[in-house]
Coordinates of C-alpha atoms in Angstrom, one line a residue:
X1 CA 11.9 20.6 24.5
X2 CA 9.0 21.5 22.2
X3 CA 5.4 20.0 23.0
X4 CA 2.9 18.9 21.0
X5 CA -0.9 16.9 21.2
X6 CA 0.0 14.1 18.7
X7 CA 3.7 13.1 17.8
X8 CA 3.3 11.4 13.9
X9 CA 6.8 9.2 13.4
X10 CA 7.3 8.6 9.4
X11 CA 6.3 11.4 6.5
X12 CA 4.6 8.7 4.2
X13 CA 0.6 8.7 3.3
X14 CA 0.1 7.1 6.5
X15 CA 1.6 9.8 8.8
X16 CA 1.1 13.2 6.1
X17 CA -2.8 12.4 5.9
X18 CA -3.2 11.6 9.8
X19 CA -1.5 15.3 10.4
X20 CA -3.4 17.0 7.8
X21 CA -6.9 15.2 9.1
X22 CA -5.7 16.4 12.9
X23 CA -5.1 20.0 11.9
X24 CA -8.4 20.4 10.0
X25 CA -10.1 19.0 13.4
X26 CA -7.9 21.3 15.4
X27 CA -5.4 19.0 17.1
X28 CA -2.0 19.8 16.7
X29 CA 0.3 17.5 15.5
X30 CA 4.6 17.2 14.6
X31 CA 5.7 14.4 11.8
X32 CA 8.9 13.4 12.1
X33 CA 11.1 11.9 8.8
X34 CA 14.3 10.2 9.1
X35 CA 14.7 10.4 5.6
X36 CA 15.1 13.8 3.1
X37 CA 12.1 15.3 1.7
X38 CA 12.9 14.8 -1.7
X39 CA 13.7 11.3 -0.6
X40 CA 9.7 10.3 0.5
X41 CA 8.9 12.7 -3.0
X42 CA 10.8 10.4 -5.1
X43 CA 10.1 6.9 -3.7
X44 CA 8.1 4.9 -6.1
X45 CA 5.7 2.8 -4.5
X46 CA 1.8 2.3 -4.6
X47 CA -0.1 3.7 -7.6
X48 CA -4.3 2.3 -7.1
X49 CA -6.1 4.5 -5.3
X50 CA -9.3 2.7 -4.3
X51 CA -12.9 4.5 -4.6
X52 CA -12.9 5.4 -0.8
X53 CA -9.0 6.6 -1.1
X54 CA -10.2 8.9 -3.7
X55 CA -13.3 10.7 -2.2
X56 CA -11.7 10.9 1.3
X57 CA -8.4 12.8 -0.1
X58 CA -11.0 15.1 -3.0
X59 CA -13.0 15.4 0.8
X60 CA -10.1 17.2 2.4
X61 CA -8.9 19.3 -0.8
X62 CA -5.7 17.8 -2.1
X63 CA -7.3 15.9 -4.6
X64 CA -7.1 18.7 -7.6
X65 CA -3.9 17.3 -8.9
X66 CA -4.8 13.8 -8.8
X67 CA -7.9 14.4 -10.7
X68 CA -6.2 16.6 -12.9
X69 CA -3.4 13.8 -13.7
X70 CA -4.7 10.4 -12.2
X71 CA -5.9 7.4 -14.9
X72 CA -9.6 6.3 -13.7
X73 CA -10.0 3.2 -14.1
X74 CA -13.4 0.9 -14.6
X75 CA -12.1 -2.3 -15.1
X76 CA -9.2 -4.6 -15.4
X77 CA -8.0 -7.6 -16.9
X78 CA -7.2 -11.4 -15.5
X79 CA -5.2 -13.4 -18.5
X80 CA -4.5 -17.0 -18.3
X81 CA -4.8 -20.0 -20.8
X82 CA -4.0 -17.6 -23.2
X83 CA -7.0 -15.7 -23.0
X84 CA -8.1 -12.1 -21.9
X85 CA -11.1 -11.7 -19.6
X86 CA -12.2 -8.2 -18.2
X87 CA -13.6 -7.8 -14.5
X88 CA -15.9 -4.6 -14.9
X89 CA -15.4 -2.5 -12.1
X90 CA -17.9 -0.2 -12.5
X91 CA -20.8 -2.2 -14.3
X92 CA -20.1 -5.0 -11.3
X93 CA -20.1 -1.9 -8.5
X94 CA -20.8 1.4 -9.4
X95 CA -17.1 2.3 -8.3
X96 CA -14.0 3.3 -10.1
X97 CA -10.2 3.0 -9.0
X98 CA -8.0 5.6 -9.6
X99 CA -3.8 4.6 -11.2
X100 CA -2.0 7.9 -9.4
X101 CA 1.4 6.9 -7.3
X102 CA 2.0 6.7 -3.9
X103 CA 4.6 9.5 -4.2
X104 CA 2.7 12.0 -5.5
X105 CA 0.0 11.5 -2.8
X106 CA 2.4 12.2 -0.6
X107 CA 3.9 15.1 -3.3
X108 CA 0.2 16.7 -2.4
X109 CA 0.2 16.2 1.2
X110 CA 3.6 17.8 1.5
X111 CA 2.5 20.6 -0.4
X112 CA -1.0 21.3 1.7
X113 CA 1.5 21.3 4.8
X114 CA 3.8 23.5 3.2
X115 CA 0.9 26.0 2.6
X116 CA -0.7 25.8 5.8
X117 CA 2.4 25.8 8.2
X118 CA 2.2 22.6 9.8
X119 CA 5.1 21.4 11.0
X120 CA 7.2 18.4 9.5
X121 CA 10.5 18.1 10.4
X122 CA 12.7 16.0 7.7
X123 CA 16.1 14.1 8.2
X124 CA 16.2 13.5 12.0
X125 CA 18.2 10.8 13.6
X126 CA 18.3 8.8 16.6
X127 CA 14.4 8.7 17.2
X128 CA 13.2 6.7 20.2
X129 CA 9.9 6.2 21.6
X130 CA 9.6 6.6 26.1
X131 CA 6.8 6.6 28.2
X132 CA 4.4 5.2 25.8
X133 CA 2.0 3.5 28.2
X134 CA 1.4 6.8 30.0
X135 CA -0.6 9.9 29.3
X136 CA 2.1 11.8 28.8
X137 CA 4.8 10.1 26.2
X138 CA 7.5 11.8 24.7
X139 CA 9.5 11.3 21.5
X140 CA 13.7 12.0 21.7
X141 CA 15.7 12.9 18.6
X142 CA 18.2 14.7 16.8
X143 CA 17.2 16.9 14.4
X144 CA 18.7 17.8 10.7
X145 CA 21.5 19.9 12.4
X146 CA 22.4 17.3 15.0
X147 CA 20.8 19.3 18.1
X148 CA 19.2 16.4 20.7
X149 CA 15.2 17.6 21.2
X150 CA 12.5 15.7 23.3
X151 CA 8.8 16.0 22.3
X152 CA 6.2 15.8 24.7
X153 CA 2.9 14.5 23.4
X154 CA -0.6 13.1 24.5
X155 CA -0.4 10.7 21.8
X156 CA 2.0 9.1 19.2
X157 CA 1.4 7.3 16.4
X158 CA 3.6 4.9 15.0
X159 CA 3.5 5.4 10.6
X160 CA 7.2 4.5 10.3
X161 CA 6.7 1.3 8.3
X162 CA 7.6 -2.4 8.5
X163 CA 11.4 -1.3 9.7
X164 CA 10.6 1.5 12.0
X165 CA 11.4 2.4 15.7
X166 CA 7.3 2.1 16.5
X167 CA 6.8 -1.3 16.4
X168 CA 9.7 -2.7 18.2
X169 CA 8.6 0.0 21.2
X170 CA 6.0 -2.2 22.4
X171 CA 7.4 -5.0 24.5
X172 CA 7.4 -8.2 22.6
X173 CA 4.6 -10.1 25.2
X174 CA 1.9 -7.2 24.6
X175 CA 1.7 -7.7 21.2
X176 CA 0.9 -10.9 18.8
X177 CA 2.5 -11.3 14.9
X178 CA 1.1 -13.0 12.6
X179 CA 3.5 -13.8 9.1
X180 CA 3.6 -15.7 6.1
X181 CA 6.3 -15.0 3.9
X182 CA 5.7 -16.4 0.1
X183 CA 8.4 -18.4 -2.5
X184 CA 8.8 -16.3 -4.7
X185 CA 8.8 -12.3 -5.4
X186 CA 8.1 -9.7 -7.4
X187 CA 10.7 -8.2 -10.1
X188 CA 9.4 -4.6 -11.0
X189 CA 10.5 -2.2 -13.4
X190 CA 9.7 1.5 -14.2
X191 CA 9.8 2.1 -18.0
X192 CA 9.6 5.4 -19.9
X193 CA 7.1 4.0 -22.8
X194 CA 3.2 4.3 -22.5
X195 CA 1.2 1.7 -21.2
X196 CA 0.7 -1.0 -23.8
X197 CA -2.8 -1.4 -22.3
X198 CA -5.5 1.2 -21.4
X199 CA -6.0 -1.2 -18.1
X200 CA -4.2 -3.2 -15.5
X201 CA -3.5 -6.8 -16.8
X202 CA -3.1 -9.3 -14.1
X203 CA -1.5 -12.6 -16.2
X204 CA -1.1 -15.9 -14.9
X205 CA 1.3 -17.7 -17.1
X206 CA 2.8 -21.4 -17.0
X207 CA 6.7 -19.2 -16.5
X208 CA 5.2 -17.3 -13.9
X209 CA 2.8 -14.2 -12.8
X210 CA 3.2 -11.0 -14.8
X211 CA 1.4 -7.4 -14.1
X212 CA 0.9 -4.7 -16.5
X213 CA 0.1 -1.7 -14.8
X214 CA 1.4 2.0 -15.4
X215 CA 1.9 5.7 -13.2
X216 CA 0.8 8.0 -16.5
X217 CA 0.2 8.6 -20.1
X218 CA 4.3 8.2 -20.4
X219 CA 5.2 5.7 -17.7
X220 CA 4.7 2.0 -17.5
X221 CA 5.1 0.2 -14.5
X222 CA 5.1 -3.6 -14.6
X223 CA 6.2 -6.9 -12.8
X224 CA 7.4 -10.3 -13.5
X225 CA 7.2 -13.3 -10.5
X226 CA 10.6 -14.5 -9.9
X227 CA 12.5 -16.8 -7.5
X228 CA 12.5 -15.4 -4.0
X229 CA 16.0 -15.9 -3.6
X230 CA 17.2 -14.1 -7.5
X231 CA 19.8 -11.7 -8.2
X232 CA 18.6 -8.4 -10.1
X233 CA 22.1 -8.5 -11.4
X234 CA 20.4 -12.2 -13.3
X235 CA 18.0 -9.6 -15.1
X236 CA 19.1 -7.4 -18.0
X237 CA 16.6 -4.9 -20.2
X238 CA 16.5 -7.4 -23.0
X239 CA 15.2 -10.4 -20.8
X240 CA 13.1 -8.6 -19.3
X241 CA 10.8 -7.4 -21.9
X242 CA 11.6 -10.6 -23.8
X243 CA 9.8 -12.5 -20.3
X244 CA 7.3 -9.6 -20.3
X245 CA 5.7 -10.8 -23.8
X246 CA 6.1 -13.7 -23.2
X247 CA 3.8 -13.9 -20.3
X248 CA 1.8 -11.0 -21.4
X249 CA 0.6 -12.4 -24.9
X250 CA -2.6 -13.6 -26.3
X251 CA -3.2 -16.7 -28.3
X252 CA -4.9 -13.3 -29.8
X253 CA -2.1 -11.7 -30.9
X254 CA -4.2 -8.5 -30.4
X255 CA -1.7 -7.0 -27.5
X256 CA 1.8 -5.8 -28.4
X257 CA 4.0 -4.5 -25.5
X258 CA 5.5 -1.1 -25.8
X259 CA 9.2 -1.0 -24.7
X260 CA 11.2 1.9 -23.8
X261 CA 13.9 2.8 -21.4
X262 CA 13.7 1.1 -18.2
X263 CA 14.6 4.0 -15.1
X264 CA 14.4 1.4 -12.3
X265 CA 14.4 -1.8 -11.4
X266 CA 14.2 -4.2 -8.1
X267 CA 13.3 -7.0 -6.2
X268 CA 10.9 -7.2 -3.9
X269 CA 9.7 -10.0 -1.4
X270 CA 6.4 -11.1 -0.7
X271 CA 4.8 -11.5 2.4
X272 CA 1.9 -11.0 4.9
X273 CA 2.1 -9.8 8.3
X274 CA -0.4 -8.8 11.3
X275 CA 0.3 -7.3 14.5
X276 CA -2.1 -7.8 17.2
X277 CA -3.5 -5.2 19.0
X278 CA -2.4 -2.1 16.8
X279 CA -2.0 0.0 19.8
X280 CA -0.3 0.3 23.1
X281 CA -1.0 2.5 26.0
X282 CA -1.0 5.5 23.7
X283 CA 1.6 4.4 21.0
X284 CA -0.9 3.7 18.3
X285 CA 0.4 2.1 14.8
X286 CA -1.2 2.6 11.3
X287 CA 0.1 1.5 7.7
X288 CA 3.4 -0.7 7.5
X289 CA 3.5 -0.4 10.6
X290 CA 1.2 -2.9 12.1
X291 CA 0.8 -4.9 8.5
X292 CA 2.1 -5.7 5.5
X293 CA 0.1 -7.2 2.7
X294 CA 1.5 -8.9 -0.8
X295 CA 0.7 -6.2 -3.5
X296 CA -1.1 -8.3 -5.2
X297 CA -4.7 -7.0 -4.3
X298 CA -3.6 -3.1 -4.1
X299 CA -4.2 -2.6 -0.4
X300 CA -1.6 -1.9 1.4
X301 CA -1.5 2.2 0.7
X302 CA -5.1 1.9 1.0
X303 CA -5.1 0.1 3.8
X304 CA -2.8 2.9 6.1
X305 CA -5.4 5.4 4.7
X306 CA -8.2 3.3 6.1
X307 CA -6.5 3.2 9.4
X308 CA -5.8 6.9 9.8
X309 CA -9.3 8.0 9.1
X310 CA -10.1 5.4 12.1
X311 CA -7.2 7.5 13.8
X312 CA -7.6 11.0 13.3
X313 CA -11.4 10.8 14.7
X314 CA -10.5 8.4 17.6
X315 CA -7.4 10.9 18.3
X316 CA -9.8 14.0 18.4
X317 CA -12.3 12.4 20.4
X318 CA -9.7 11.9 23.3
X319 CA -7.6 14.9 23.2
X320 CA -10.7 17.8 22.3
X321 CA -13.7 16.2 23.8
X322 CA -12.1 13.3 26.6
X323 CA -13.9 10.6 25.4
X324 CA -11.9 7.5 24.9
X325 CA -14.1 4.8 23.9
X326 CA -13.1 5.2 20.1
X327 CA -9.6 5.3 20.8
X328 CA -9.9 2.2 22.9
X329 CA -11.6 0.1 19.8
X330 CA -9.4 1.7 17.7
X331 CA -7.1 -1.8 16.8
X332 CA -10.6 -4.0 16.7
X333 CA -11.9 -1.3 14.5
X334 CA -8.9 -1.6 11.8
X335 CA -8.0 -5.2 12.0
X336 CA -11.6 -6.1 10.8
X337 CA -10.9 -4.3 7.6
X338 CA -6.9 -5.6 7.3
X339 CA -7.8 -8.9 7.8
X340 CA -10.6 -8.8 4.6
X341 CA -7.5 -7.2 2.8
X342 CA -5.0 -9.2 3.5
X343 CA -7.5 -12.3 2.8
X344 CA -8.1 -10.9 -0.5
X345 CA -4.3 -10.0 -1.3
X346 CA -4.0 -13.9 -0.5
X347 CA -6.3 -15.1 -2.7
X348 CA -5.4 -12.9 -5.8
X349 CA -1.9 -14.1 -4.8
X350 CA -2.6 -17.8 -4.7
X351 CA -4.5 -17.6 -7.7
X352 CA -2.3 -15.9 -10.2
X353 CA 1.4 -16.9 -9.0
X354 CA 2.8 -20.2 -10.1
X355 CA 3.8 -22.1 -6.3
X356 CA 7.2 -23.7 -7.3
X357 CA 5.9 -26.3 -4.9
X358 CA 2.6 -27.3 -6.2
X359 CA 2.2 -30.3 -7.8
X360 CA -0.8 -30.9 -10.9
X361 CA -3.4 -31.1 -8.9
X362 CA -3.1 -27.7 -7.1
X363 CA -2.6 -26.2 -10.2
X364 CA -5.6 -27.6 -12.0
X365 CA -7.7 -26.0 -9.0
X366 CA -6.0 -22.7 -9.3
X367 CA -6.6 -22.7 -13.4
X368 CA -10.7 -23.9 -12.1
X369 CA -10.7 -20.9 -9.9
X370 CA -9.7 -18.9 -12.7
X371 CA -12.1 -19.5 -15.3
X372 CA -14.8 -19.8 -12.8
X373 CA -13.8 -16.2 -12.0
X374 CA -13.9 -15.3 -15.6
X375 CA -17.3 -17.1 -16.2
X376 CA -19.6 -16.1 -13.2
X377 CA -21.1 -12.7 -12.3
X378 CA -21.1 -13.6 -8.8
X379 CA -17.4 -14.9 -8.7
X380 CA -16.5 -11.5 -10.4
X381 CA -18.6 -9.2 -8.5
X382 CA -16.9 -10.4 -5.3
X383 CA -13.3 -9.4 -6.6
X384 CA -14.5 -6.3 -8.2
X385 CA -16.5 -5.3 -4.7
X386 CA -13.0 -5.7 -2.8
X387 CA -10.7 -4.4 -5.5
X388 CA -12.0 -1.3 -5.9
X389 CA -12.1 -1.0 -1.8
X390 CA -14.8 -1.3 0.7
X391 CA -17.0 1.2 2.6
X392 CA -14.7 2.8 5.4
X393 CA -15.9 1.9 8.8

């Protein structure tokens, strides 16, 4: 039995950054991983950093590498009717994003722990959750060698993801879920060729939605809209890229698509999810966790960084200075800002993605929506103000 003031379940950005932001404020805190370390350093997820993202990790000090390596970014671009039109980032807001993945965020954060000595503990099993509506809850699990240890804790917080033992440890009439689950998904591949465009391209095609988007100078990462019931197996390299230009192209002809090995590929769903409050006695969830947005609009990441800053303050007002106003607001504090995200991951979701359901009239009213984005300042500014991430709370 080991004892600890905050118990962090799941090594991703979520769980790494709360520890590190707890530590630098003097609160201890243990992260438990069910999975290997090189596991969480190889998992390809996320890769736009909004402008808050970016300040708050260069704030701490693990930002060197991202500056070193990261692609700033002051625009993108939205293509439909066979035309490109660039929202300007930075000439709409005065903000940039930042293209560095998800795993080497958490490559950093691993890294800063490493160097300062606080503790994660990789590849434990049988993690449960008991006593979380007390003052004193305790985590139970076997570590990498099989030995059964309990954890004693003033607080835990729940950054296990969509699938993990957090959630599911609050009885099912104290919380309220909220879900919408789209009709089609993403098909995303990982290609060793450079970006074929210095920016993100978000496409709306007639087949279908299509992203361009990339990880570095060498690696390409891009998406195609697909059934949400197809088969990877359905896919092979050649379609692929052959669907890629297709939906990627000018009536220009000014953009050709660089093609190169292709080191992963996969099907993901889409969906949105809410849980409501984000807390429970002193079981407090952040990230996947409590929500899920459709990666369309770049949040979700972004989003579990936002909620740990929210977090790590409320956390060290209760445990170092017994004041527990902050970690009472801390759900109503987060869910103002994942509800504006998960609006705006709607909207550049209904926007963009052909609905196999719609009939001509929706989709003249998503094409208006599109060229009124493309034409008006106004209609641009308000994408470009939430792409590149709003002012933390």
């Amino acid at each position: 039995m080991t004892r600890t003031q905050v118990g962090i379940i799941g090594a991703g950005p979520a769980g790494l950054l709360l520890s590190y932001l707890l530590h630098a404020e003097g609160v201890d805190a243990v992260v438990l991983e069910t999975r290997s370390r090189a596991y969480v350093e190889k998992r390809v997820r996320a890769g736009v950093c909004e402008h808050p993202t970016v300040e708050l990790l260069r704030e701490i000090g693990v930002g060197t590498r991202m500056d070193a390596e990261g692609l700033p970014h002051h625009g993108f671009s939205l293509r439909f009717d066979g035309q490109d039109h660039r929202i300007a980032l930075t000439e709409l807001t005065g903000k940039s994003i930042t293209v560095y993945g998800q795993q080497e965020i958490v490559k950093d954060l691993i890294a800063a722990h490493e160097a300062k000595g606080y503790p994660i503990h990789f590849e434990v099993t049988d993690v449960e959750l008991h006593d979380v509506d007390t003052e004193n809850p305790r985590v139970t699990y076997r570590d990498a060698d099989g030995v059964a240890r309990t954890l004693e804790c003033d607080a835990i917080a729940g950054c296990d993801g969509f699938h993990g033992v957090s959630r599911p440890t609050i009885p099912a009439d104290r919380i309220t879920t909220f879900d919408r689950e789209y009709p089609f998904a993403w098909l995303g591949v990982l290609a060793q060729t450079p970006p074929s465009h210095e920016e993100l391209i978000y496409a709306h095609h007639e087949r279908g939605f299509a992203l361009h988007s990339m990880r570095s100078p060498e690696i390409t990462r891009l998406y195609l809209q697909v059934p949400s019931d197809e088969k990877i197996e359905n896919w092979s390299d050649d379609r692929i890229w052959s669907e890629l230009d297709v939906r990627l192209t000018t009536n220009a002809h000014d953009f050709v698509l660089r093609e190169g090995p292709i080191l992963d590929k996969g099907i993901t769903p889409m969906r949105s999810f809410v849980t409501e409050p984000m807390q429970y006695g002193r079981l407090f969830l952040a990230g996947d966790a409590a929500h899920i947005v459709p990666p369309t609009g770049a949040k979700g990441m972004n989003l579990a960084v936002a909620d740990v800053r929210v977090l790590s303050r409320a956390l060290v007002e209760l445990l170092q200075h017994k004041r527990g106003e902050l970690a009472e607001s801390y759900s109503d504090i987060c869910l103002r800002r994942v509800w504006r995200a998960e609006h705006f991951s709607w909207y550049m979701t209904s926007m963009l993605h052909v609905d196999p359901a719609a009939d001509d009239f929706g989709r003249r009213l998503q094409l208006s929506q599109l060229r009124y984005t493309a034409s008006s300042r106004a209609a641009a500014t308000s994408i470009a103000e939430n792409y590149v991430g709003l002012p933390f709370a």
